[in-house]
mmCIF file of C-alpha atoms in Angstrom:
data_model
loop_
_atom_site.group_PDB
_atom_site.id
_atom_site.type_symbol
_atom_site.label_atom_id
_atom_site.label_comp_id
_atom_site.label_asym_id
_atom_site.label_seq_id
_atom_site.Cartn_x
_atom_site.Cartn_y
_atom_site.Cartn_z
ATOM 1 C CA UNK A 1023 0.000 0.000 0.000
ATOM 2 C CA UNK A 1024 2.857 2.704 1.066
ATOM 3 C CA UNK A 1025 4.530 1.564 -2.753
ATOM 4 C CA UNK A 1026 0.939 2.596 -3.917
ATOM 5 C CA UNK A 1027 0.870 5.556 -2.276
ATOM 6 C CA UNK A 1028 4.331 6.852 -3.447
ATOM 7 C CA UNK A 1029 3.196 6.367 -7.263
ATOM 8 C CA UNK A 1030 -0.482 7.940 -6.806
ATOM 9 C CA UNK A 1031 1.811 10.821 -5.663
ATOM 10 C CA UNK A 1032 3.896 11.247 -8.119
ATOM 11 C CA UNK A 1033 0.985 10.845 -11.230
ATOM 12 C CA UNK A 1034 -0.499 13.982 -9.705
ATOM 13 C CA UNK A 1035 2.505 15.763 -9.941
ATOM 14 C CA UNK A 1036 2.466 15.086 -13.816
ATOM 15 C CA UNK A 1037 1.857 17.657 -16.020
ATOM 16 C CA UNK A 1038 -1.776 18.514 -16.512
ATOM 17 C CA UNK A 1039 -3.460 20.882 -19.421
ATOM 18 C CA UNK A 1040 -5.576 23.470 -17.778
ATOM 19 C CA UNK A 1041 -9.202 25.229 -19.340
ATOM 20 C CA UNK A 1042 -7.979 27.723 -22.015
ATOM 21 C CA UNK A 1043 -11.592 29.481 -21.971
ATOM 22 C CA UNK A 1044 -12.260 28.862 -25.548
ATOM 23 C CA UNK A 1045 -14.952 27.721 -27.121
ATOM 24 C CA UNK A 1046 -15.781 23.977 -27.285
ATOM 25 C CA UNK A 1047 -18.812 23.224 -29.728
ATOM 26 C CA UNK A 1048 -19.015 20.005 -28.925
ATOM 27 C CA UNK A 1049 -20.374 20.683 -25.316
ATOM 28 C CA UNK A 1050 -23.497 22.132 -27.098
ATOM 29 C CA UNK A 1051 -23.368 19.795 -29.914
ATOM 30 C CA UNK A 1052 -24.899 16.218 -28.849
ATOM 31 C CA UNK A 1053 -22.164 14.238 -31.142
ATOM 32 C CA UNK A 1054 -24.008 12.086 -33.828
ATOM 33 C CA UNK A 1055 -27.106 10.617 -32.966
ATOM 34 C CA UNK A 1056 -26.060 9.878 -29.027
ATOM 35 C CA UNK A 1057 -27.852 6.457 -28.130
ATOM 36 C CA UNK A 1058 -28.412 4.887 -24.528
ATOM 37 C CA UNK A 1059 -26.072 2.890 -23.547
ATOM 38 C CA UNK A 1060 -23.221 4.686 -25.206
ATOM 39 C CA UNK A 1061 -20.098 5.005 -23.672
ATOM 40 C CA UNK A 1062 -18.967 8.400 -22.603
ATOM 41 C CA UNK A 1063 -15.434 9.698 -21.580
ATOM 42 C CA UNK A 1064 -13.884 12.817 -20.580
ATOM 43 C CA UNK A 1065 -10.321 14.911 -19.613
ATOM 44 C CA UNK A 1066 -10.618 17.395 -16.650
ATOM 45 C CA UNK A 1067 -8.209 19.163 -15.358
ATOM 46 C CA UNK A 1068 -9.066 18.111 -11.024
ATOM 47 C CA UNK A 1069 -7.476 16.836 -8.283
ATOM 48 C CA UNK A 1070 -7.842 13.154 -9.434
ATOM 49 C CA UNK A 1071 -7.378 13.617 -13.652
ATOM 50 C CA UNK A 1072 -3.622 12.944 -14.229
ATOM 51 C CA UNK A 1073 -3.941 9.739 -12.074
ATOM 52 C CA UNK A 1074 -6.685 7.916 -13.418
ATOM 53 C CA UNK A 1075 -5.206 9.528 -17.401
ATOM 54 C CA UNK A 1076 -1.754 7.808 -16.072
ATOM 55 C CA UNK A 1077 -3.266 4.601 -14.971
ATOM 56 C CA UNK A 1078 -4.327 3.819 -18.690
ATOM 57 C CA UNK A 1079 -1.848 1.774 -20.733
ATOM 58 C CA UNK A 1080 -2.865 2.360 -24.180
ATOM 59 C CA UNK A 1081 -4.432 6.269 -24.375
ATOM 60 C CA UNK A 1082 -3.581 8.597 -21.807
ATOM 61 C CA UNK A 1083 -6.234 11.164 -22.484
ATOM 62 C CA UNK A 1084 -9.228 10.535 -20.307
ATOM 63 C CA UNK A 1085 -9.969 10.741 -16.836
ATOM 64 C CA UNK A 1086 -13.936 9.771 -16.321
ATOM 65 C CA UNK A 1087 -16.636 7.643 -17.424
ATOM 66 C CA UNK A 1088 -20.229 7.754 -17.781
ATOM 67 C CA UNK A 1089 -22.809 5.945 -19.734
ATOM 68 C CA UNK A 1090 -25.778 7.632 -21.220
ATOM 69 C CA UNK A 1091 -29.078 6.460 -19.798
ATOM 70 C CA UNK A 1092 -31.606 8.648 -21.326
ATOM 71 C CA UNK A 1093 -31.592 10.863 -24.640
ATOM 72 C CA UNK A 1094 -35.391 12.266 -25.405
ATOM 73 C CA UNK A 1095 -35.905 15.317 -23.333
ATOM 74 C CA UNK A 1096 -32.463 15.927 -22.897
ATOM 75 C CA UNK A 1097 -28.790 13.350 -22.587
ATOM 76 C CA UNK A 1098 -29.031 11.920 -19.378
ATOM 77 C CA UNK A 1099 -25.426 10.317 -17.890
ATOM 78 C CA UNK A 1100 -25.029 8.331 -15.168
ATOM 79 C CA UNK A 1101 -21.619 7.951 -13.613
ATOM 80 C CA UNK A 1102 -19.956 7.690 -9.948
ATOM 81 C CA UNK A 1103 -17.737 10.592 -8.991
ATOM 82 C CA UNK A 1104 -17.032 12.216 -5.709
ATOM 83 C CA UNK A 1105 -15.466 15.514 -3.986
ATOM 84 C CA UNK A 1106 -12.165 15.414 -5.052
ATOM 85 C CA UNK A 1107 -11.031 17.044 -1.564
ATOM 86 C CA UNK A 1108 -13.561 14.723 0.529
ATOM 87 C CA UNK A 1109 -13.695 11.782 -1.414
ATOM 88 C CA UNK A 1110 -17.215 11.763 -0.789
ATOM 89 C CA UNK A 1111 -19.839 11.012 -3.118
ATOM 90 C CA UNK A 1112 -21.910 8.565 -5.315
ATOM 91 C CA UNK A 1113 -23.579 6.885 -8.386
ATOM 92 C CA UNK A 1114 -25.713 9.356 -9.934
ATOM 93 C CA UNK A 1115 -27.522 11.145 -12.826
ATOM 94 C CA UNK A 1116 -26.220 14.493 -14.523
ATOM 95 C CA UNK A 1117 -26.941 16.081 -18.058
ATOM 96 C CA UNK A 1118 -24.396 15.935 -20.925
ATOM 97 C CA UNK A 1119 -24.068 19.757 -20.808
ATOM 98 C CA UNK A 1120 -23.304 19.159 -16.619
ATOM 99 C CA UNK A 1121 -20.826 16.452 -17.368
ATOM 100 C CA UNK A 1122 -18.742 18.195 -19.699
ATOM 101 C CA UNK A 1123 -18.901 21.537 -18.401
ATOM 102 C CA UNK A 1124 -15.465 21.730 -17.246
ATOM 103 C CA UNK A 1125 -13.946 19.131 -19.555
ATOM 104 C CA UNK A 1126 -11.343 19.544 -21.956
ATOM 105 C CA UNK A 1127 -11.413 16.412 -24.351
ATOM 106 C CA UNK A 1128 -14.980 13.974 -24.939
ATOM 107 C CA UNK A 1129 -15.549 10.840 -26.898
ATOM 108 C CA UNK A 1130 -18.034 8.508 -26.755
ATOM 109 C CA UNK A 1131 -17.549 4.530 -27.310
ATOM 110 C CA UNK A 1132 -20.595 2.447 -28.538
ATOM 111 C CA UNK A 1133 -21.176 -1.281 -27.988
ATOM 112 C CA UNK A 1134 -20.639 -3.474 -31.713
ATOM 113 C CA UNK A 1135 -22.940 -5.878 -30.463
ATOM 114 C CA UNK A 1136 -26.858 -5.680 -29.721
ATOM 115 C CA UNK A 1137 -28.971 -2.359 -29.432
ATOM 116 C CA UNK A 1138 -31.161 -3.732 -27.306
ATOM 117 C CA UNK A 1139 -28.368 -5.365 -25.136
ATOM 118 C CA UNK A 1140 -26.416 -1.973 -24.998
ATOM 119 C CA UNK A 1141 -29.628 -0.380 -23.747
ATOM 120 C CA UNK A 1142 -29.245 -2.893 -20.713
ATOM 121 C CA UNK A 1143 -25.906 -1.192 -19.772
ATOM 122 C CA UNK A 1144 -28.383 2.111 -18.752
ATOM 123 C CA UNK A 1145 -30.437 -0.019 -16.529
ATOM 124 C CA UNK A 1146 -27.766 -1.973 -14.769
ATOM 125 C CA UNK A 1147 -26.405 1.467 -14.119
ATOM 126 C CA UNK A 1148 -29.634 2.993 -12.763
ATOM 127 C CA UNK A 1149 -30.132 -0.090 -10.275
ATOM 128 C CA UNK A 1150 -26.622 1.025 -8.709
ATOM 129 C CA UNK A 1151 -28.247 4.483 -8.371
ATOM 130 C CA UNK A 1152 -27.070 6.017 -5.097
ATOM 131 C CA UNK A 1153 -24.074 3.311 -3.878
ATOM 132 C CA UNK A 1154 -21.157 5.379 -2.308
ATOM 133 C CA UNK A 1155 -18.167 6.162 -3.929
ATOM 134 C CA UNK A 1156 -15.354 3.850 -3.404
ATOM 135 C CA UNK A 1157 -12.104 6.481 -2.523
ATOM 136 C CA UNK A 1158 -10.052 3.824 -1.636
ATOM 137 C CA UNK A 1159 -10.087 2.220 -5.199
ATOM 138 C CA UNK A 1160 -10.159 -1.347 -3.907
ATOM 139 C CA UNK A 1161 -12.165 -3.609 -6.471
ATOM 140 C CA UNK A 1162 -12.927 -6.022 -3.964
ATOM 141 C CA UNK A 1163 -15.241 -3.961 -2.200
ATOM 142 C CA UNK A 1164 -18.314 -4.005 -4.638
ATOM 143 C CA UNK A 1165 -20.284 -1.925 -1.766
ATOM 144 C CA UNK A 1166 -18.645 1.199 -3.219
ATOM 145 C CA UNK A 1167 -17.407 2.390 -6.330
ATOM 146 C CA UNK A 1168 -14.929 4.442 -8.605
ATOM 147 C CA UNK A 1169 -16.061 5.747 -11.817
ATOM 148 C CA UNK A 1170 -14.745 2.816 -14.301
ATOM 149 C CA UNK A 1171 -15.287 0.366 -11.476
ATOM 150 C CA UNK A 1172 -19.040 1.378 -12.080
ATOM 151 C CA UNK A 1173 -18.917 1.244 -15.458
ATOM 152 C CA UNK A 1174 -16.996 -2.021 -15.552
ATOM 153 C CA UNK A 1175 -19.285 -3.795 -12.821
ATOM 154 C CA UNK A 1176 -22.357 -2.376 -15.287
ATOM 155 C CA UNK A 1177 -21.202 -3.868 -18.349
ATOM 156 C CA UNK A 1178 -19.995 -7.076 -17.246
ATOM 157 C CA UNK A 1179 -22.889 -8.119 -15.345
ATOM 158 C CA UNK A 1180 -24.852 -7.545 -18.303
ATOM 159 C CA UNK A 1181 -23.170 -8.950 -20.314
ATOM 160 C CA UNK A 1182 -22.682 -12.084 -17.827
ATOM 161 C CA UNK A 1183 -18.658 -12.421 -18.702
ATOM 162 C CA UNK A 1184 -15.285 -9.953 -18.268
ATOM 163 C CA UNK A 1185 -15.105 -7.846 -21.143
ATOM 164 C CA UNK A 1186 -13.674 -5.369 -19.511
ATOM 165 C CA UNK A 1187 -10.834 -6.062 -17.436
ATOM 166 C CA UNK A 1188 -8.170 -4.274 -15.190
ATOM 167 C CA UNK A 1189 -4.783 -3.028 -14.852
ATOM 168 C CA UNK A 1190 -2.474 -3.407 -12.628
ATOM 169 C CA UNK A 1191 -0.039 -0.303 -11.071
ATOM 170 C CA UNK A 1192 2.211 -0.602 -8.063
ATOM 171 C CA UNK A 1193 0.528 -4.531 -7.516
ATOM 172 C CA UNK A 1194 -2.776 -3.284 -7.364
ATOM 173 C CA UNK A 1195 -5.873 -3.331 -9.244
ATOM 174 C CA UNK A 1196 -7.133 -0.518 -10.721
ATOM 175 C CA UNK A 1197 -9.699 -0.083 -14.108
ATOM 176 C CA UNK A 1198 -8.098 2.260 -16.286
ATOM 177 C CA UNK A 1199 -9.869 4.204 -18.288
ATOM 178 C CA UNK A 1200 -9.027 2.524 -21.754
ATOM 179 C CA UNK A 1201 -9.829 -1.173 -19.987
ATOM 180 C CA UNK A 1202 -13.474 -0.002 -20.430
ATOM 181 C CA UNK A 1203 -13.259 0.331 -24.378
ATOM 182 C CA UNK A 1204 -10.471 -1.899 -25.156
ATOM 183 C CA UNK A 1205 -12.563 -4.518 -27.152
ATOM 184 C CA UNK A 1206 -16.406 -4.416 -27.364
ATOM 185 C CA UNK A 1207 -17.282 -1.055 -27.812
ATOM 186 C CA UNK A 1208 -15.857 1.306 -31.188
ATOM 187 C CA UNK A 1209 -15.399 5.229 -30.900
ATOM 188 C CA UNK A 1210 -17.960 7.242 -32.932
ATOM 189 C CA UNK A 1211 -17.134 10.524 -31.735
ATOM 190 C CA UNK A 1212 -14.212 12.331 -30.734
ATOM 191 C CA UNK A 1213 -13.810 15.929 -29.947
ATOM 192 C CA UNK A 1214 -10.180 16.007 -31.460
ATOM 193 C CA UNK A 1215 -12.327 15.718 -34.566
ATOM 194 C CA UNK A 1216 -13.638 18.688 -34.199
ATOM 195 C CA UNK A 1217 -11.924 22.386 -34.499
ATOM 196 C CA UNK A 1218 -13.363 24.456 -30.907
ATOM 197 C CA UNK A 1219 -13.683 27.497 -32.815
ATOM 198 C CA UNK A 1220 -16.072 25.963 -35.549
ATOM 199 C CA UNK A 1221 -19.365 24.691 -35.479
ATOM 200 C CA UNK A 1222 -19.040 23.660 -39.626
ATOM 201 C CA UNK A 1223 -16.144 21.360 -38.374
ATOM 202 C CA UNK A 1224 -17.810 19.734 -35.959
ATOM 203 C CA UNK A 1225 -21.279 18.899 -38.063
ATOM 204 C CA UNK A 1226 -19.016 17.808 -41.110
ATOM 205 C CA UNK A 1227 -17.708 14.942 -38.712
ATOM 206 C CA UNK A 1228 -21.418 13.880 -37.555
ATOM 207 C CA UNK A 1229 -22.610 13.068 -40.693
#
């Protein structure tokens, strides 16, 4: 655990981009035609961002994980996050535009296989509605949990086997970000698609 420690430690000393205040269409833009049970991801620039964006072994760009539960009215996300100074906090709903109001990069990862089994992934998340957030990142304890520990729990028990799995830093378990769209799921948006000063941009890649 003290091994652990030391390296948690020294990702958030990493170097971090920070908000540059310009314009990013794609928070007002839902990308493509956004379905539920997509697969959302985002960069932040928080207390916890360069860990979890260090913790992935094969893109280090993304720090969170949602998965979209409801698109009629308005996209609905549900994801497990926390107070990044209390560590407090839980498994619940927020709008697209509340989930990527302080983000800096979004994509969003859809399952190749059934619609209908994909739409599944929303209401295994919304039966885990309210459980705590797990701060001390241990998998084992399925009372609590981390953003892609939700997100992995969700879409494995649907599915019924392990398609997404873990890494491991410092001899301990942790779901990295890219474990949760390693195989399964493809990318049909990404906001390095789009130019953040022009809305043209952005359409010409959602067609």
């Amino acid at each position: 655990m003290k091994s652990f420690l030391l390296i948690l430690f020294s990702l958030f000393l990493s170097p971090d981009s920070k908000a540059t205040g310009k314009a990013y269409v794609w928070k007002t833009l839902l990308p493509l035609e956004i379905r539920v049970g997509d697969v959302v991801v985002r960069k932040g620039h928080g207390t916890w961002t360069q860990y979890f964006i260090n913790c992935s072994s094969r893109e280090k760009r993304f720090s969170h994980v949602g998965i979209v539960v409801s698109n009629e009215t308005q996209c609905t996300i549900v994801h497990s996050d926390a107070n990044e100074w209390t560590g407090i906090g839980a498994v619940r709903l927020e709008s697209w535009h509340g989930f990527y109001a302080d983000a800096l990069e979004c994509a969003v990862f859809r399952y190749i296989g059934s619609e209908n089994v994909a739409k599944r992934f929303a209401t295994r998340g919304m039966e885990l509605l309210g459980v705590p957030f797990d701060s001390t990142f241990d998998m084992e304890n399925t009372n609590r949990l981390y953003c892609t520990e939700f997100v992995r729990i969700v879409i494995n028990d649907t599915l019924k086997t392990n398609l997404v799995g873990w890494t491991s830093v410092c001899d301990k378990r942790v779901v990295a970000l890219d474990d949760i769209y390693r195989s399964g799921f493809k990318r049909i948006f990404d906001s390095q698609w789009c130019d953040t000063n022009s809305v043209e941009n952005c359409k010409d890649h959602r067609k």
